[in-house]
C-alpha positions as a printed Julia matrix, in Angstrom:
495×3 Matrix{Float64}:
 49.33  177.35  279.86
 48.23  180.25  282.0
 51.08  183.16  282.46
 52.4   183.25  286.06
 51.09  187.03  285.7
 47.66  186.22  284.97
 47.66  183.43  287.61
 48.53  185.93  289.97
 45.83  188.38  289.12
 43.24  185.65  289.24
 44.35  184.64  293.01
 43.9   188.24  293.82
 40.68  188.59  291.86
 39.03  185.54  293.7
 39.57  187.4   297.04
 37.67  190.59  295.53
 34.91  188.23  294.05
 32.13  188.93  296.36
 29.12  188.82  294.27
 29.22  192.56  292.96
 29.59  193.1   289.21
 33.16  193.33  288.14
 34.63  196.45  286.8
 37.3   196.93  283.58
 40.79  196.37  285.08
 42.62  199.43  284.44
 46.36  200.01  283.85
 48.77  198.29  286.23
 49.16  200.85  289.09
 52.59  201.26  290.31
 53.09  199.45  293.63
 54.96  200.6   297.02
 58.5   199.47  297.3
 59.8   198.34  300.64
 60.88  201.38  302.34
 64.5   201.65  302.26
 65.81  204.71  304.04
 68.75  202.48  305.17
 71.94  202.98  303.06
 72.83  199.72  301.31
 74.5   197.32  303.62
 72.64  198.51  306.63
 70.23  196.11  308.37
 66.56  196.58  309.23
 66.11  197.31  312.85
 63.39  198.39  315.18
 61.98  201.98  315.07
 60.7   203.29  318.12
 58.76  206.95  317.94
 61.2   209.8   317.74
 59.64  211.82  320.7
 56.23  211.02  322.49
 53.17  212.24  320.67
 55.0   212.61  317.37
 54.55  210.43  314.14
 57.57  208.04  313.93
 59.97  208.18  311.17
 58.6   206.99  307.95
 61.8   205.13  307.07
 63.86  202.76  309.38
 66.22  205.23  311.34
 68.92  202.66  311.73
 72.57  203.53  311.63
 74.52  201.39  308.98
 76.6   198.95  310.79
 78.87  198.33  307.55
 81.17  201.18  307.07
 82.23  202.24  303.7
 84.21  200.35  301.46
 87.84  200.62  300.34
 91.29  198.99  301.36
 91.83  198.52  304.88
 94.74  200.09  306.26
 94.49  198.2   309.71
 95.41  194.73  308.62
 96.02  193.75  312.31
 93.89  196.61  314.19
 94.98  197.33  317.59
 92.83  197.19  320.94
 90.87  200.51  321.32
 88.62  201.76  323.98
 85.51  203.91  322.89
 85.34  204.94  326.6
 87.21  205.02  329.61
 86.24  201.29  330.81
 85.02  200.48  334.6
 87.08  197.63  336.02
 84.76  195.13  335.01
 84.79  196.32  331.55
 88.22  196.2   331.38
 88.12  192.37  332.85
 85.53  191.48  330.25
 87.79  192.73  327.34
 90.95  191.16  328.61
 89.36  187.72  329.09
 87.26  187.76  325.57
 89.81  189.74  323.22
 91.32  186.42  321.81
 87.83  185.43  321.09
 87.08  188.53  318.87
 87.49  189.03  315.31
 87.01  191.2   312.28
 84.9   189.51  309.45
 85.73  191.22  306.12
 84.16  190.89  302.77
 86.38  191.24  299.82
 86.31  191.48  295.92
 87.39  187.89  294.97
 90.47  188.99  292.71
 91.61  191.71  295.14
 92.36  192.91  298.83
 89.75  195.63  298.35
 86.57  195.14  300.98
 83.29  195.76  300.32
 81.86  195.16  303.74
 83.38  195.05  307.44
 81.85  193.79  310.58
 82.78  191.9   313.54
 82.32  188.38  314.81
 83.13  185.93  317.55
 84.37  182.32  318.71
 81.47  180.09  319.69
 83.32  177.16  319.61
 87.16  175.66  320.13
 87.22  174.44  316.92
 87.04  177.85  315.46
 83.35  178.13  314.46
 82.57  182.01  314.74
 79.44  184.08  314.66
 78.39  187.41  312.85
 75.35  188.93  311.28
 74.03  187.68  307.89
 74.23  191.24  306.7
 78.07  191.5   307.13
 78.33  188.46  304.9
 75.28  188.69  302.86
 77.4   189.95  299.61
 79.19  186.47  299.73
 76.01  184.63  300.59
 74.5   185.84  297.1
 77.47  186.02  295.05
 80.25  183.49  296.24
 81.66  183.84  292.77
 82.61  187.32  293.09
 83.55  187.78  296.97
 85.6   186.1   299.65
 85.61  186.06  303.55
 88.66  186.47  305.6
 89.17  187.19  309.43
 91.87  189.36  311.29
 92.09  188.98  315.17
 93.37  191.33  317.88
 96.64  189.82  317.87
 97.3   190.25  313.97
 96.13  186.84  312.75
 94.54  186.51  309.28
 92.94  183.8   307.15
 90.06  182.6   305.0
 86.38  182.06  306.21
 83.72  179.79  304.96
 80.32  180.26  305.29
 78.45  177.27  306.71
 74.92  178.4   307.59
 72.78  181.68  308.38
 69.73  182.86  309.71
 68.27  185.71  307.38
 65.41  186.27  309.5
 67.48  186.94  312.76
 70.44  188.17  311.15
 73.05  185.8   311.86
 75.82  183.37  310.29
 77.89  180.87  310.99
 81.55  180.46  309.65
 84.5   178.32  310.19
 88.37  179.07  309.32
 89.8   177.24  306.26
 92.72  176.77  308.57
 91.71  176.46  312.09
 95.5   176.3   313.12
 95.38  180.28  313.75
 92.3   180.26  315.92
 93.22  177.1   317.87
 93.55  177.54  321.87
 91.43  180.6   321.99
 88.56  179.15  323.57
 84.83  180.25  322.71
 82.51  182.94  323.96
 79.93  180.84  326.44
 76.37  181.43  325.92
 74.23  182.7   328.67
 71.81  179.87  329.8
 68.3   180.61  328.64
 66.75  179.82  332.49
 68.99  182.82  333.44
 67.18  185.89  332.24
 69.13  189.07  332.74
 67.68  191.83  334.98
 66.87  195.1   333.34
 69.65  197.57  334.08
 72.2   194.95  334.37
 75.88  195.92  332.78
 76.4   194.61  329.32
 79.66  195.07  327.22
 79.28  195.13  323.52
 82.53  194.46  321.75
 83.64  194.91  318.05
 85.63  196.87  315.67
 84.12  200.29  315.17
 84.36  202.1   311.74
 87.4   199.71  311.11
 89.86  201.46  313.52
 90.44  198.85  316.17
 88.74  196.45  318.83
 86.83  198.25  321.36
 84.09  197.68  324.16
 81.03  199.88  324.77
 79.22  199.65  328.12
 75.81  200.02  328.59
 72.61  198.53  330.09
 70.57  195.7   329.59
 66.66  197.12  328.94
 64.98  193.98  328.09
 62.86  192.8   324.68
 61.77  195.25  322.55
 58.1   196.01  323.13
 55.72  195.28  320.1
 58.24  193.54  317.89
 57.32  190.35  316.0
 60.83  189.0   316.46
 62.42  188.96  320.13
 65.29  191.85  319.94
 66.65  193.13  322.94
 67.06  196.77  323.92
 70.74  198.0   324.42
 71.01  201.13  326.38
 74.61  201.62  325.04
 76.58  202.83  321.73
 77.09  200.28  318.86
 78.95  201.9   316.01
 79.02  201.07  312.36
 81.58  198.05  312.05
 80.65  196.49  315.37
 77.93  194.48  313.76
 78.04  190.59  314.56
 80.13  191.46  317.89
 79.08  189.91  320.98
 77.25  191.56  323.71
 78.37  190.08  327.25
 77.33  190.01  330.74
 79.58  190.64  333.75
 80.72  186.92  333.77
 81.7   187.31  329.89
 78.6   185.24  328.65
 77.09  186.01  325.68
 73.57  188.01  325.81
 73.15  189.13  322.32
 74.71  190.13  319.01
 75.19  193.37  318.1
 72.8   194.44  315.32
 71.53  197.62  314.71
 71.46  201.4   316.8
 69.19  204.27  316.25
 70.09  207.35  314.34
 67.86  209.8   315.8
 68.61  208.45  319.56
 71.47  208.4   322.06
 72.53  205.01  322.98
 69.46  203.1   321.64
 71.0   200.24  320.26
 69.51  196.4   319.37
 70.98  192.8   319.76
 69.99  189.44  318.51
 69.34  187.55  321.41
 71.4   184.35  322.13
 68.74  181.52  321.65
 68.9   181.97  317.56
 72.42  181.76  317.99
 72.44  178.46  319.98
 70.05  176.86  317.49
 72.08  178.24  314.47
 75.12  176.44  315.95
 73.33  173.23  316.42
 72.03  173.19  312.55
 75.44  174.68  311.1
 78.31  173.04  312.68
 78.06  169.99  310.27
 77.15  171.87  306.81
 78.89  171.98  303.99
 80.29  175.37  302.93
 78.1   177.87  301.01
 79.67  177.59  297.35
 76.82  179.07  295.02
 74.38  181.93  295.45
 72.11  181.02  298.32
 68.89  182.49  296.86
 67.02  179.08  297.62
 67.79  178.81  301.18
 67.29  182.63  301.67
 63.6   181.85  299.88
 62.83  178.93  302.22
 63.66  180.67  305.52
 61.43  183.75  304.44
 58.47  181.5   302.99
 58.7   179.9   306.53
 58.78  183.48  308.61
 55.83  185.07  306.28
 53.78  182.09  306.97
 54.19  182.52  310.91
 53.59  186.11  310.52
 50.7   186.25  308.31
 49.19  183.43  310.59
 49.77  185.6   313.65
 48.15  188.73  312.11
 45.05  187.1   310.75
 44.44  185.73  314.34
 44.38  189.04  315.91
 40.66  190.86  315.62
 40.71  194.44  314.16
 40.29  197.19  316.35
 37.55  200.11  315.23
 39.04  203.19  314.28
 36.29  205.27  315.81
 34.51  207.05  313.13
 30.98  207.98  313.61
 30.16  206.69  310.06
 32.0   203.45  309.13
 33.79  200.7   310.76
 37.69  201.07  309.39
 40.08  198.16  310.04
 43.18  199.29  312.44
 45.58  196.53  313.2
 46.32  195.58  317.11
 49.6   196.96  318.33
 50.84  193.7   319.24
 53.9   193.85  317.0
 53.16  197.18  315.22
 52.8   200.91  316.09
 50.39  203.35  315.14
 50.66  206.97  314.78
 47.85  209.35  313.99
 47.62  213.33  312.96
 44.62  215.49  311.61
 44.12  218.61  309.7
 44.18  221.92  311.47
 40.39  222.63  312.63
 40.66  226.4   311.69
 41.28  225.88  308.02
 38.24  225.98  305.52
 39.61  223.4   303.64
 39.08  219.48  303.11
 39.27  218.04  306.63
 41.16  214.63  307.25
 42.3   212.26  310.17
 45.23  209.98  309.41
 46.56  206.76  310.87
 49.32  204.69  310.18
 50.31  201.67  311.7
 53.67  199.51  310.73
 56.03  196.77  312.15
 59.35  198.27  313.46
 61.71  196.07  311.39
 62.21  194.42  308.0
 64.3   191.11  307.05
 67.53  192.18  305.52
 68.21  190.17  302.42
 70.69  192.56  300.38
 71.58  195.89  300.49
 68.98  196.51  297.8
 66.34  194.36  299.15
 64.41  193.99  302.91
 61.24  192.36  303.13
 59.1   190.53  305.83
 56.76  193.75  306.78
 53.33  194.88  307.34
 51.59  198.04  307.28
 48.29  199.43  307.59
 46.96  202.86  307.26
 43.77  205.02  306.29
 42.42  208.46  306.05
 39.24  209.56  306.84
 37.71  212.93  305.03
 35.33  215.24  305.65
 34.58  217.68  302.79
 31.55  219.65  304.18
 33.69  222.65  303.97
 34.62  222.69  300.6
 31.61  221.37  298.57
 30.7   218.29  296.57
 32.31  218.96  293.34
 35.87  219.88  295.22
 35.42  217.3   297.47
 34.9   214.64  294.77
 38.08  215.81  292.85
 40.04  215.95  296.06
 38.67  212.31  296.74
 39.24  210.91  293.79
 42.7   212.37  293.16
 43.88  210.71  296.69
 42.86  207.64  295.65
 44.36  207.69  292.1
 47.77  208.85  293.1
 48.35  206.07  295.8
 51.83  204.65  294.49
 51.91  200.88  293.47
 55.49  200.87  292.24
 57.15  199.68  288.99
 59.36  196.82  287.58
 62.76  196.93  289.12
 65.7   194.6   289.43
 64.5   192.8   292.72
 60.46  192.69  291.6
 58.47  192.65  288.51
 55.79  195.25  287.6
 52.52  195.01  289.48
 49.45  193.08  288.38
 46.21  194.75  289.57
 42.73  193.94  290.06
 40.04  196.96  290.71
 36.59  196.29  291.36
 33.26  197.43  293.03
 32.43  195.48  296.12
 30.16  195.82  299.32
 30.91  194.94  302.91
 27.58  194.91  304.94
 25.86  197.11  302.31
 28.79  199.58  302.39
 30.09  200.08  298.77
 33.68  200.26  298.25
 36.25  200.82  295.54
 38.91  198.21  295.95
 42.33  197.58  294.22
 44.6   194.72  294.91
 48.2   194.53  293.41
 50.67  191.98  293.6
 54.54  192.15  292.55
 56.54  188.86  292.06
 59.99  189.0   293.3
 62.57  187.78  290.54
 64.81  185.99  292.72
 62.72  184.81  295.68
 60.61  182.39  293.91
 56.92  182.03  295.22
 57.13  185.46  297.34
 55.26  188.58  296.78
 54.49  192.05  297.55
 50.88  192.92  298.23
 48.72  196.5   298.22
 45.6   196.65  298.74
 43.83  200.17  298.31
 40.16  200.46  299.79
 37.73  203.66  299.23
 34.04  204.25  300.56
 31.5   205.57  297.72
 28.83  206.19  299.45
 29.05  210.04  300.52
 29.03  213.16  298.54
 31.17  215.25  301.3
 32.4   212.4   303.46
 34.8   209.07  302.93
 37.67  207.02  304.21
 40.58  205.54  302.16
 42.64  202.65  303.7
 45.68  200.72  302.4
 47.45  197.2   303.43
 50.82  196.52  302.47
 52.63  193.1   302.98
 55.95  192.47  301.76
 57.25  188.99  301.11
 54.12  186.8   301.0
 53.05  183.71  299.08
 50.03  184.19  296.86
 47.72  182.1   299.03
 48.6   184.36  301.89
 48.41  187.39  300.07
 44.67  186.24  299.26
 43.9   185.58  302.87
 45.18  189.08  303.96
 43.26  190.66  301.08
 39.87  189.17  302.24
 40.65  189.57  306.12
 41.4   193.48  305.32
 38.02  194.1   303.3
 36.19  191.99  306.08
 37.24  194.86  308.3
 35.05  197.57  306.71
 31.48  197.87  307.54
 29.03  200.72  308.57
 29.25  201.86  311.95
 25.55  202.51  312.31
 22.86  200.66  309.9
 22.98  202.21  306.28
 19.4   203.64  306.55
 20.33  205.38  309.45
 23.79  206.7   307.72
 22.55  208.41  304.77
């Protein structure tokens, strides 16, 4: 029986098998881990440029929306406004306060909390919505955790997890005893056929930093641009602990769910739109409570997500990097952002131009695992100022030093294939690596590294990374990426 590791290597090998002679496969290269600059428990979020003309942060710049753990000193938090409210803000808060809740994840055998967030009632029967990341510890380890709520007026009770949408970071819960929440009504959802106008006032509610329920006023700024998933840009403050709280319009109707904020900007926050909330309620209202680790359901949802993402990515033609010698694949900026930089021309050293394109968001699975992400980058090198020997040493070193990761709790060690191939007569060195997820059956991280081999003092190196794809989609992405390389001019004219 063929081992899974050998089978994975064979799948990638088939994508590289283009008629060129194979070379020996070297030791497994370390594959890139998903960038995790988000503290444990924080959600992935869209990343906008820090400033025009400057590269975006290499890591997600989101403010964690789960405050630090520890026993709660406020079992019945008092209402607290984050800033002086306008009369409409006061009216919205008074109308909605009975439908607001704090959602806490506690250790099974004690009252110490491991995460805290906000939620809101969406049905008179007591159904409530929060973020998936608020309850993710319970979803993955229900044998070690339990869920409880607290209302503005001090009512408390146990919760059950009915369903979740890991891709949109939503969860649907219900109280074990619905009596304390009876008669409070529900937050109505704004109809999809009534789009909110840019600049309209929006009121984000929740329990920031576990200090008390509050409302934060801001403006609606439409969907985030260049995002694969629809996410709303809220021009207001969302603090840690407000995750899962409602963002309402002037009529108290749900516009979106608080999900993330930027750490490097002011009043740049993000909401999950109301439509996925509506779909989750319909799907989950009659579901049985989650009582076992939810890895299988998370895997099912992530598999569907990566299929849609891969299909959309493959449907887009590559842009040309504009290099005078090579055609280098650069993705469209429909749901990615690209940033570039170059070496100072005055230096008598190796010259380069660098481009990095990446999606702004990742799918939060656990505090230690985020996935559902694509990135593409390249560097074009000019060694005319340093000579052929020095160029060869620097060029080979850059290729060899690319990190490919190692074995860890969430992923296996990478299995890599390395070959010399041709594209349109252009000789390339290509390495493709797969790392399997240990708990997400059938999903992998893919890394493809490419270097041109034709020039003594000139060359280009590129890399594609895909987090959380099936082996078949890894093969398709590999072939698509390699097909993006060619000569800018015919080989005879380029030498």
